[in-house]
Coordinates of C-alpha atoms and ligand atoms in Angstrom, one line a residue:
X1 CA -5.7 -2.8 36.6
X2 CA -3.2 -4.4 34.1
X3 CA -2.8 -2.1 31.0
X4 CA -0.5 -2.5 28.6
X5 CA -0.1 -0.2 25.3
X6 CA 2.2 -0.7 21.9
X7 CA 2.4 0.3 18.3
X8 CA 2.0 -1.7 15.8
X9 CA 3.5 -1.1 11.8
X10 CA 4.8 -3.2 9.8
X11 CA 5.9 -3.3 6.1
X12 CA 8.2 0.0 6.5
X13 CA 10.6 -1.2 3.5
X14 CA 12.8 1.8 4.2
X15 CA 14.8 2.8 1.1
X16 CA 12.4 1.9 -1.5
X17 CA 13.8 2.9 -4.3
X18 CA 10.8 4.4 -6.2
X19 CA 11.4 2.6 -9.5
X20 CA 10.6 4.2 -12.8
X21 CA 9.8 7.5 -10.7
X22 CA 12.9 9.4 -11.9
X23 CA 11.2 11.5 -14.6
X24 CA 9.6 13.5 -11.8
X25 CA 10.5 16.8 -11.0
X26 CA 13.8 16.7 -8.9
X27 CA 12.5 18.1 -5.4
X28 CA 9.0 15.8 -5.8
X29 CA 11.4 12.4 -6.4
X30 CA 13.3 13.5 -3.4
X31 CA 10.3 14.0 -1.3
X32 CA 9.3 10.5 -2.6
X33 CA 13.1 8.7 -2.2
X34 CA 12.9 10.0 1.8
X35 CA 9.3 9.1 2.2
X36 CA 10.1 6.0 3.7
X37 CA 12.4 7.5 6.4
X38 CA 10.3 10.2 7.0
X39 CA 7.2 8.3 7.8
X40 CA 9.2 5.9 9.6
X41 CA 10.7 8.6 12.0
X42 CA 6.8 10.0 12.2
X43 CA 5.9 6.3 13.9
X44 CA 8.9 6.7 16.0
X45 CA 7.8 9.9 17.4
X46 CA 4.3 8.6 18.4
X47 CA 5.7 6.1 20.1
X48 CA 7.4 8.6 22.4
X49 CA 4.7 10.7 22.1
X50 CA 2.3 8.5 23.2
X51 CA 4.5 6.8 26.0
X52 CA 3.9 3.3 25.0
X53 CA 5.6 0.1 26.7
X54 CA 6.6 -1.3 23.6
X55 CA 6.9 -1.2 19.5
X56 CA 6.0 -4.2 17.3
X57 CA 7.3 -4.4 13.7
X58 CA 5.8 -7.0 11.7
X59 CA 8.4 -7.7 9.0
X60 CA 9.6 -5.6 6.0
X61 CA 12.0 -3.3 7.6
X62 CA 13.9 -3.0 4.8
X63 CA 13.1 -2.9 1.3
X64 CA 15.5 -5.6 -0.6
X65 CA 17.9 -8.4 0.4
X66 CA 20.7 -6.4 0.3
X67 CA 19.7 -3.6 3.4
X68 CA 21.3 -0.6 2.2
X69 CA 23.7 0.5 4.6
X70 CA 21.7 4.3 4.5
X71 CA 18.9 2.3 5.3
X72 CA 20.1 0.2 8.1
X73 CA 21.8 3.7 9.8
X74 CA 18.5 5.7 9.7
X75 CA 16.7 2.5 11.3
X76 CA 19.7 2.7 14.1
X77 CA 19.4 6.0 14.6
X78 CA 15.2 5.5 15.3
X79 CA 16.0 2.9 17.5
X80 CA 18.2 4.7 19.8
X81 CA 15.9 7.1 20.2
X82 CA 13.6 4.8 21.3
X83 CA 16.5 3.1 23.5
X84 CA 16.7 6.5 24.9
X85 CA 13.3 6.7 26.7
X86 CA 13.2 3.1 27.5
X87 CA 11.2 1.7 24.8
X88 CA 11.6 -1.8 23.8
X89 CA 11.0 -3.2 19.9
X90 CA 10.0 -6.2 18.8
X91 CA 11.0 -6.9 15.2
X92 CA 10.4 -9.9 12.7
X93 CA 11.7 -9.8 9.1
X94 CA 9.8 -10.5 6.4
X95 CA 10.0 -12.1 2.5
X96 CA 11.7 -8.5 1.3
X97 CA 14.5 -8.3 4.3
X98 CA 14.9 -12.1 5.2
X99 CA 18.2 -13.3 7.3
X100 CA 19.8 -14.7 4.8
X101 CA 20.1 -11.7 2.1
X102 CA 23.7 -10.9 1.9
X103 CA 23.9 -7.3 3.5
X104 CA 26.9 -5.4 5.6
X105 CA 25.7 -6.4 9.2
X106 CA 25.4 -3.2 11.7
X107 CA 24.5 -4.8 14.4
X108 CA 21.1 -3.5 16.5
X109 CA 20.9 -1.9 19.5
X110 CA 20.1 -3.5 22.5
X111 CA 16.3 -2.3 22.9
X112 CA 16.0 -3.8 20.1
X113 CA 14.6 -8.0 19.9
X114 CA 14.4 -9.6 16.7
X115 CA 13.0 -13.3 16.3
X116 CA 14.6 -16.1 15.2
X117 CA 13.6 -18.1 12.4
X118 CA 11.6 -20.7 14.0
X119 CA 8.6 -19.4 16.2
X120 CA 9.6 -18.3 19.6
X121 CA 8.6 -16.4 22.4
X122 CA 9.9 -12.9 23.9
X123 CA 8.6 -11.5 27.0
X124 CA 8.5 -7.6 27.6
X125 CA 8.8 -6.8 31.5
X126 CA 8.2 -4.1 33.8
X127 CA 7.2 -4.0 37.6
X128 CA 3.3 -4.8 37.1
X129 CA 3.3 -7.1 34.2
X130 CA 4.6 -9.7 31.7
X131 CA 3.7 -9.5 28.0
X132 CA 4.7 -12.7 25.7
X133 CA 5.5 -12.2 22.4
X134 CA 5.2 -14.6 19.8
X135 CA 6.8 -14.5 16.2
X136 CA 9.5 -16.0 14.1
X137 CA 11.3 -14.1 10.9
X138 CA 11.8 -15.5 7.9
X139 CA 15.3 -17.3 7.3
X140 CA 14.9 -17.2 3.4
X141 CA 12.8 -15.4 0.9
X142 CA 10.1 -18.1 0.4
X143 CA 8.5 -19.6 3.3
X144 CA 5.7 -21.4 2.2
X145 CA 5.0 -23.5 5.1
X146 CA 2.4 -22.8 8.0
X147 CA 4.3 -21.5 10.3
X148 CA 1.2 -20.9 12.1
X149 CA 1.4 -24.4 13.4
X150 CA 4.7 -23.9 15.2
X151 CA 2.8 -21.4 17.7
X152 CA 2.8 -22.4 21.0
X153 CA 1.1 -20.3 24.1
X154 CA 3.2 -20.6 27.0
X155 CA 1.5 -19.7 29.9
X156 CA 2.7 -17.1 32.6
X157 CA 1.9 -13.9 30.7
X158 CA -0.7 -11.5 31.7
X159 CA -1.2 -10.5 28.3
X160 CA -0.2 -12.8 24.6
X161 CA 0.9 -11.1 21.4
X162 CA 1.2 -13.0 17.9
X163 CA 3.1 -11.0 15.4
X164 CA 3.2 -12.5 12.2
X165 CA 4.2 -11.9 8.7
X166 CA 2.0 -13.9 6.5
X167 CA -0.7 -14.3 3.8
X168 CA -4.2 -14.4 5.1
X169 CA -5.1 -17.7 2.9
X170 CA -8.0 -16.2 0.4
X171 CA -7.6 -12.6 0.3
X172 CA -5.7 -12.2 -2.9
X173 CA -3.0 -13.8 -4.6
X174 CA -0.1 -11.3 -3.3
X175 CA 3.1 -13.7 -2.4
X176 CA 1.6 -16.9 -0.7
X177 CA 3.6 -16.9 2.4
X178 CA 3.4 -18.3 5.7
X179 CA 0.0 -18.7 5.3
X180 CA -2.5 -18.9 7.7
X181 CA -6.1 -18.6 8.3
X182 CA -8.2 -16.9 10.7
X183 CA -9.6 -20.0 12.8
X184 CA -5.7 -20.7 13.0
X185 CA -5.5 -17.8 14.6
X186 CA -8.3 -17.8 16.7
X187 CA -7.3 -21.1 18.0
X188 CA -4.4 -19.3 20.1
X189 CA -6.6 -17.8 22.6
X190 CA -3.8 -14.9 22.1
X191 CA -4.8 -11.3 22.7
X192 CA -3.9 -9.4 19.8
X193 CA -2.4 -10.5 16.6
X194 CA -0.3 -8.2 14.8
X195 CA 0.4 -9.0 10.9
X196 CA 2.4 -8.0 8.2
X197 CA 2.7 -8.5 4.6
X198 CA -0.2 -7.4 3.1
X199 CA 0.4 -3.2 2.4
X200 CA -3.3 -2.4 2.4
X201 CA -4.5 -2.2 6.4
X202 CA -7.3 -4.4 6.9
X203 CA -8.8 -5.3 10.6
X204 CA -9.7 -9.1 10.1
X205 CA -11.0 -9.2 13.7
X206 CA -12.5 -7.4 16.4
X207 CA -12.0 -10.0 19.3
X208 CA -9.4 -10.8 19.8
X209 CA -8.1 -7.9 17.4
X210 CA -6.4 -9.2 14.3
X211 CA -4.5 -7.0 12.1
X212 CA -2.5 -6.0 9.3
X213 CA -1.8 -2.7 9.7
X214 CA -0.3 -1.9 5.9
X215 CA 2.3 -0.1 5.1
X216 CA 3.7 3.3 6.4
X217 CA 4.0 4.6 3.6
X218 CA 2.4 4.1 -0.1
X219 CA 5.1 3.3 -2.6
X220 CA 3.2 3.5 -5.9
X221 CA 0.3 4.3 -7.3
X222 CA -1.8 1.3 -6.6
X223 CA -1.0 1.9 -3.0
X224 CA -3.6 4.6 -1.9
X225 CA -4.9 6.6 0.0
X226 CA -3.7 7.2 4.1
X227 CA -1.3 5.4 5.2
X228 CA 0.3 4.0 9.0
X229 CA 0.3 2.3 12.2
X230 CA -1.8 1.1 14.9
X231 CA -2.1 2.2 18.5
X232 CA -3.3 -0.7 20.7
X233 CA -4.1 -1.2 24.5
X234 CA -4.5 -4.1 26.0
X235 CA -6.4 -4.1 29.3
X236 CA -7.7 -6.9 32.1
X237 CA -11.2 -6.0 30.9
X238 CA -10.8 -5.6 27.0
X239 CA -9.0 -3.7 24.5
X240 CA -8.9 -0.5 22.2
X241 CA -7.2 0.5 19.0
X242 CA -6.6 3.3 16.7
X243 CA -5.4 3.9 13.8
X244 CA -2.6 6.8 13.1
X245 CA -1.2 7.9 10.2
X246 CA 2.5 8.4 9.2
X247 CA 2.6 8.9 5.7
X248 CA 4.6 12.1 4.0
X249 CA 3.4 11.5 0.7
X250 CA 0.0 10.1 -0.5
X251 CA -0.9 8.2 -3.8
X252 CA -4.5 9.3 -4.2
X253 CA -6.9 9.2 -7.3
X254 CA -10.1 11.0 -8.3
X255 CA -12.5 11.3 -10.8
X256 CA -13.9 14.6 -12.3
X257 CA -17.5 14.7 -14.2
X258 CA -16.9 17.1 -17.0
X259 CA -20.4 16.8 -18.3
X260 CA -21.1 21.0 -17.1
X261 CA -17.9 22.4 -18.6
X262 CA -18.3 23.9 -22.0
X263 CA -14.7 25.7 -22.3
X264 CA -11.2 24.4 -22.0
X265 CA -11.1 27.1 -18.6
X266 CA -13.8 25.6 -17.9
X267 CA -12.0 22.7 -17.0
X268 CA -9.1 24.3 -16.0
X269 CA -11.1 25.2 -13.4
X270 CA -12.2 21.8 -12.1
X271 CA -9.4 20.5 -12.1
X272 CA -7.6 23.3 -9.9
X273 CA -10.8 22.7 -7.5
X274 CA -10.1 18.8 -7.3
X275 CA -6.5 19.4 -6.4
X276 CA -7.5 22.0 -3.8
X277 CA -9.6 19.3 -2.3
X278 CA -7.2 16.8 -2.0
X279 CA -4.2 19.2 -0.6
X280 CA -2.6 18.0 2.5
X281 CA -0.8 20.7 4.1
X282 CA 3.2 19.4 5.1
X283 CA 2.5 16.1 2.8
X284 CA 2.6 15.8 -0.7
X285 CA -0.2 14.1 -2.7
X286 CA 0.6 12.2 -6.3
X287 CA -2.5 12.0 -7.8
X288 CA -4.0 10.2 -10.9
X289 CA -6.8 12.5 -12.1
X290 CA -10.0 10.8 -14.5
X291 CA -11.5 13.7 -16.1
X292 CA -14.8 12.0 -17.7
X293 CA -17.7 12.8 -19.5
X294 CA -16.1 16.1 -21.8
X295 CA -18.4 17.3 -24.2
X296 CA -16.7 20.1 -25.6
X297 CA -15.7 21.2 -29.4
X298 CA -13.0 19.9 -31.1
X299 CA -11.1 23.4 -30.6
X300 CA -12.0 23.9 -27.0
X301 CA -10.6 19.8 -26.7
X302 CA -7.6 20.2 -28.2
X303 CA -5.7 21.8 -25.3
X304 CA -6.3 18.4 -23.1
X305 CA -5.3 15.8 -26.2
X306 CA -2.1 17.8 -26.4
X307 CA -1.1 17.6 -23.3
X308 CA -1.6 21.3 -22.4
X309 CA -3.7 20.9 -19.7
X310 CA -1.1 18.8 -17.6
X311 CA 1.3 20.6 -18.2
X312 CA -0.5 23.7 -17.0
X313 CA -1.4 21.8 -13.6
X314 CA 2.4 20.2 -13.4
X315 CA 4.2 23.8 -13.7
X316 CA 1.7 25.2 -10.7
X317 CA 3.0 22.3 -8.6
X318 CA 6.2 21.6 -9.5
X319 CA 7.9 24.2 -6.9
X320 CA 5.4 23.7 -4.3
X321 CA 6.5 22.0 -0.5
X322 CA 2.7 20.7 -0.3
X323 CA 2.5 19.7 -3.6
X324 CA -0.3 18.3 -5.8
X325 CA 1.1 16.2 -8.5
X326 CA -0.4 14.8 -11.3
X327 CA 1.4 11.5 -12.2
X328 CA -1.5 10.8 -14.8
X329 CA -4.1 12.6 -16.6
X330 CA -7.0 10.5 -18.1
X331 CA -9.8 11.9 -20.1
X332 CA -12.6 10.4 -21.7
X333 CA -14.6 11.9 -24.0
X334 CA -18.6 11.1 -23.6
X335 CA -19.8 9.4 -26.6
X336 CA -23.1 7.2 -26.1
X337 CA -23.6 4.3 -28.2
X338 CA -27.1 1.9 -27.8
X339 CA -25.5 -1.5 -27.4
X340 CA -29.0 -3.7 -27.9
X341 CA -29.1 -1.2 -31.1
X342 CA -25.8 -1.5 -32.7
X343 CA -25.7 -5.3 -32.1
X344 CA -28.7 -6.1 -33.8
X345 CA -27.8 -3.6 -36.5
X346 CA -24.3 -5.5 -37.1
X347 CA -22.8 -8.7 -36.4
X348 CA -19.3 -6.9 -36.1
X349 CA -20.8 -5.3 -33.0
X350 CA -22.5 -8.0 -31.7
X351 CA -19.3 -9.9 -31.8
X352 CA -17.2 -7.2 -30.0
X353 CA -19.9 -7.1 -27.2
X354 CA -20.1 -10.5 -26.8
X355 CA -16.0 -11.0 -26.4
X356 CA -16.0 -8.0 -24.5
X357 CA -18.1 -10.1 -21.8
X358 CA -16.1 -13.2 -21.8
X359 CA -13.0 -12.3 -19.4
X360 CA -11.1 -16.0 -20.0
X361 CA -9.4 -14.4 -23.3
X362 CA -7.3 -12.4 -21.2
X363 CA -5.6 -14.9 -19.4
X364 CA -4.5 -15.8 -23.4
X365 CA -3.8 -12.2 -24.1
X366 CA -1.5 -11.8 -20.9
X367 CA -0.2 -15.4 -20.5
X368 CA 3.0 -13.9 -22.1
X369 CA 3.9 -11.6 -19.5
X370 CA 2.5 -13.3 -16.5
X371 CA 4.7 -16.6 -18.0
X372 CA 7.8 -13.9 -18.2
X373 CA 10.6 -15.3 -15.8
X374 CA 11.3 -11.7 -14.9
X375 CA 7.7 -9.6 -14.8
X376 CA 6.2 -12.5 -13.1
X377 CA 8.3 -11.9 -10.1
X378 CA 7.1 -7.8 -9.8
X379 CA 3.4 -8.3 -10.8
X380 CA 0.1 -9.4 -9.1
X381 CA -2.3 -11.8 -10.5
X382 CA -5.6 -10.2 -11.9
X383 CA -8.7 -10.4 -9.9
X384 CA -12.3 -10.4 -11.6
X385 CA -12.8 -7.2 -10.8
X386 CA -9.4 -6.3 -12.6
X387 CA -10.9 -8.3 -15.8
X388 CA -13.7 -6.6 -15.7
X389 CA -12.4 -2.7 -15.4
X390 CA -10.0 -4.0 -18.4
X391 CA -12.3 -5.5 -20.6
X392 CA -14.8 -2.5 -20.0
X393 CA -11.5 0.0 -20.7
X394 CA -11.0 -2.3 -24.2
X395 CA -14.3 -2.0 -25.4
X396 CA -14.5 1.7 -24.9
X397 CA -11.5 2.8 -26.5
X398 CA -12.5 0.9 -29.3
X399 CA -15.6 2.0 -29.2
X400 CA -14.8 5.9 -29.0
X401 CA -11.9 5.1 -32.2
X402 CA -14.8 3.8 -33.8
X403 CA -17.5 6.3 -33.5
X404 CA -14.2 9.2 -33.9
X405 CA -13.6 7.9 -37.5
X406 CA -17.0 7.2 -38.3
X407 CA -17.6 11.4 -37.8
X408 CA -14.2 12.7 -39.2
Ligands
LIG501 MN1 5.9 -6.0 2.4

């Protein structure tokens, strides 16, 4: 029977440089700096491991326009290990390493096939079977235009493989590029579509399978939780993936009810418990920690508001190869208010409420920045959901600053 089997990543952008992360203890930004490479050479090493025919890579090698030249030797240095046990990649660039970026050119080894930038096709050989491969990379930073439409099937190949890097037309508002959408896909009769471009993994299809498979590696702290690649086999009779993951260090948050805890050890405690749980031995874990619903004295309270309590956590992790950092510490004090009560009681309160509920003022509120020439370009659009969490966030700090001064 025909069987082929490939990874598929995408979105390594080796070299990040981990902006506004220098404040963190030296040996935990230098863990973070080399995450990228790390990961990457993880992915390489399945791919040996696992023996597969090929390697796809879905755009984003590199991080910026200009390639570092450290980034473009410790991608050379993958790829002739690959080239070693006979294990072809297929590579498109994406938005963040497009042709035209002005870099020093070290040019790639031979296993290695990038696409040009209008759609093509590549075939991968060996004695039993021909795979096509479809993709194109992109020749400029913004490519708005449906590529999608420039796909053509060309017959002759046991098995066909679409790899591109696009926006799924939609799903959010990240960078509207190459867009496509799923009956687009679909269309193709192809057998497998690999994607790039969106960091967070999502499977958008099981047949024919149709997926982004994030990024390698989580960059900052909105981009949780386990990160990787995809392990695919293509078969006559049907098809099988898997996901694996690659990551050396993982941005993770979690949420600790307080309500029990009557002491500031108390506490301690808890939180020592929550970063045991999420402890990953030979990984480090950067973790944003909620502690909610505290009840305790002002005395007993005062050790968190200072800033004791991180610091306490920090200094046990800061030495530590599997380290637990936290990057943030939030803690909300429980204080219950009667909304229906307070509103009818005031018309200041029934006017907060009511704002709070409308979500179009914020659009006002943060027209400045998303209008900013420069923040515009590094910052996402907000969703509803994002309104929401805000505007819920707004009312209750004001409401705890409220209740605070209305008892001191
Ligand atoms: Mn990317």
């Amino acid at each position: 029977m025909k069987r082929v089997t490939f990874i598929h990543a995408a979105d390594l952008h080796l070299d990040s440089p981990m902006v506004g992360l220098k404040h963190l203890p030296q040996n935990i930004f230098k863990k973070l700096r080399e995450s990228t490479f790390e990961s990457f050479s993880k992915l390489i090493n399945i791919a040996m491991m696992k023996k597969v025919d090929f390697l796809i890579l879905a755009g984003d090698l590199f991080d910026a326009e200009d390639r570092s030249i450290r980034a473009q030797t410790r991608f050379h240095k993958e790829m002739e290990k690959l080239a070693e046990e006979r294990i072809p990649v297929f590579a498109v660039h994406g938005n963040h390493d497009h042709i035209e970026g002005e870099w020093a050119h070290l040019p790639m080894p031979g296993n290695v096939h990038i696409f040009s930038h209008q759609p093509e096709m590549l075939k991968f050989k060996n004695d039993h079977l021909t795979v096509h491969l479809y993709g194109f990379s992109y020749p400029e930073r913004h490519v708005h235009s449906r590529m999608i439409d420039d796909y053509q099937k060309v017959n002759g190949g046991d098995f066909h493989i679409g790899i591109l890097h696009g926006h799924f037309e939609g799903s959010s508002n990240h960078g509207n590029y190459a867009p496509f959408r799923l009956v687009d896909l679909k269309e193709k009769a192809f057998d497998y579509w690999a994607l790039g471009h969106i960091h967070k993994r999502a499977v958008l299809s099981e047949s024919p399978p149709i997926i982004y498979s994030g990024n390698i590696q989580g960059r900052n702290k909105k981009e949780t939780g386990r990160k990787g690649c995809y392990l695919v086999e293509l078969t006559e009779s049907g098809h099988s993936y898997e996901f694996i993951e690659t990551e050396s260090v993982i941005w993770d948050e979690m949420f600790i009810d307080a309500s029990a805890a009557q002491t500031f050890h108390e506490i301690l405690i808890e939180c020592r418990r929550a970063i045991e749980e999420v402890r990953q031995e030979q990984k480090g874990v950067l973790l944003k920690l909620i502690v909610e619903n505290i009840t305790l004295t002002e005395t007993e309270k005062k050790g968190i508001e200072n800033g004791e309590l991180l610091e306490i956590l920090q200094d046990e992790e800061k030495d530590k190869e599997s380290f637990v950092w936290i990057f943030e510490l939030d803690f909300k004090v429980k204080v219950e208010w009667n909304r229906t009560k307070l509103g009818n009681e005031s018309e200041f309160f029934n006017e907060l409420f009511k704002q709070s509920e409308q979500l179009e003022y914020l659009d006002g509120s943060l027209s400045t920045l998303y209008s900013h020439p420069t923040a515009r370009r590094y910052i996402d659009g907000l969703s509803e959901d994002d309104k929401k969490i805000l505007a819920e966030d707004a009312e209750n700090l004001l409401m705890h600053l409220l209740i605070k001064s209305e008892v001191e």
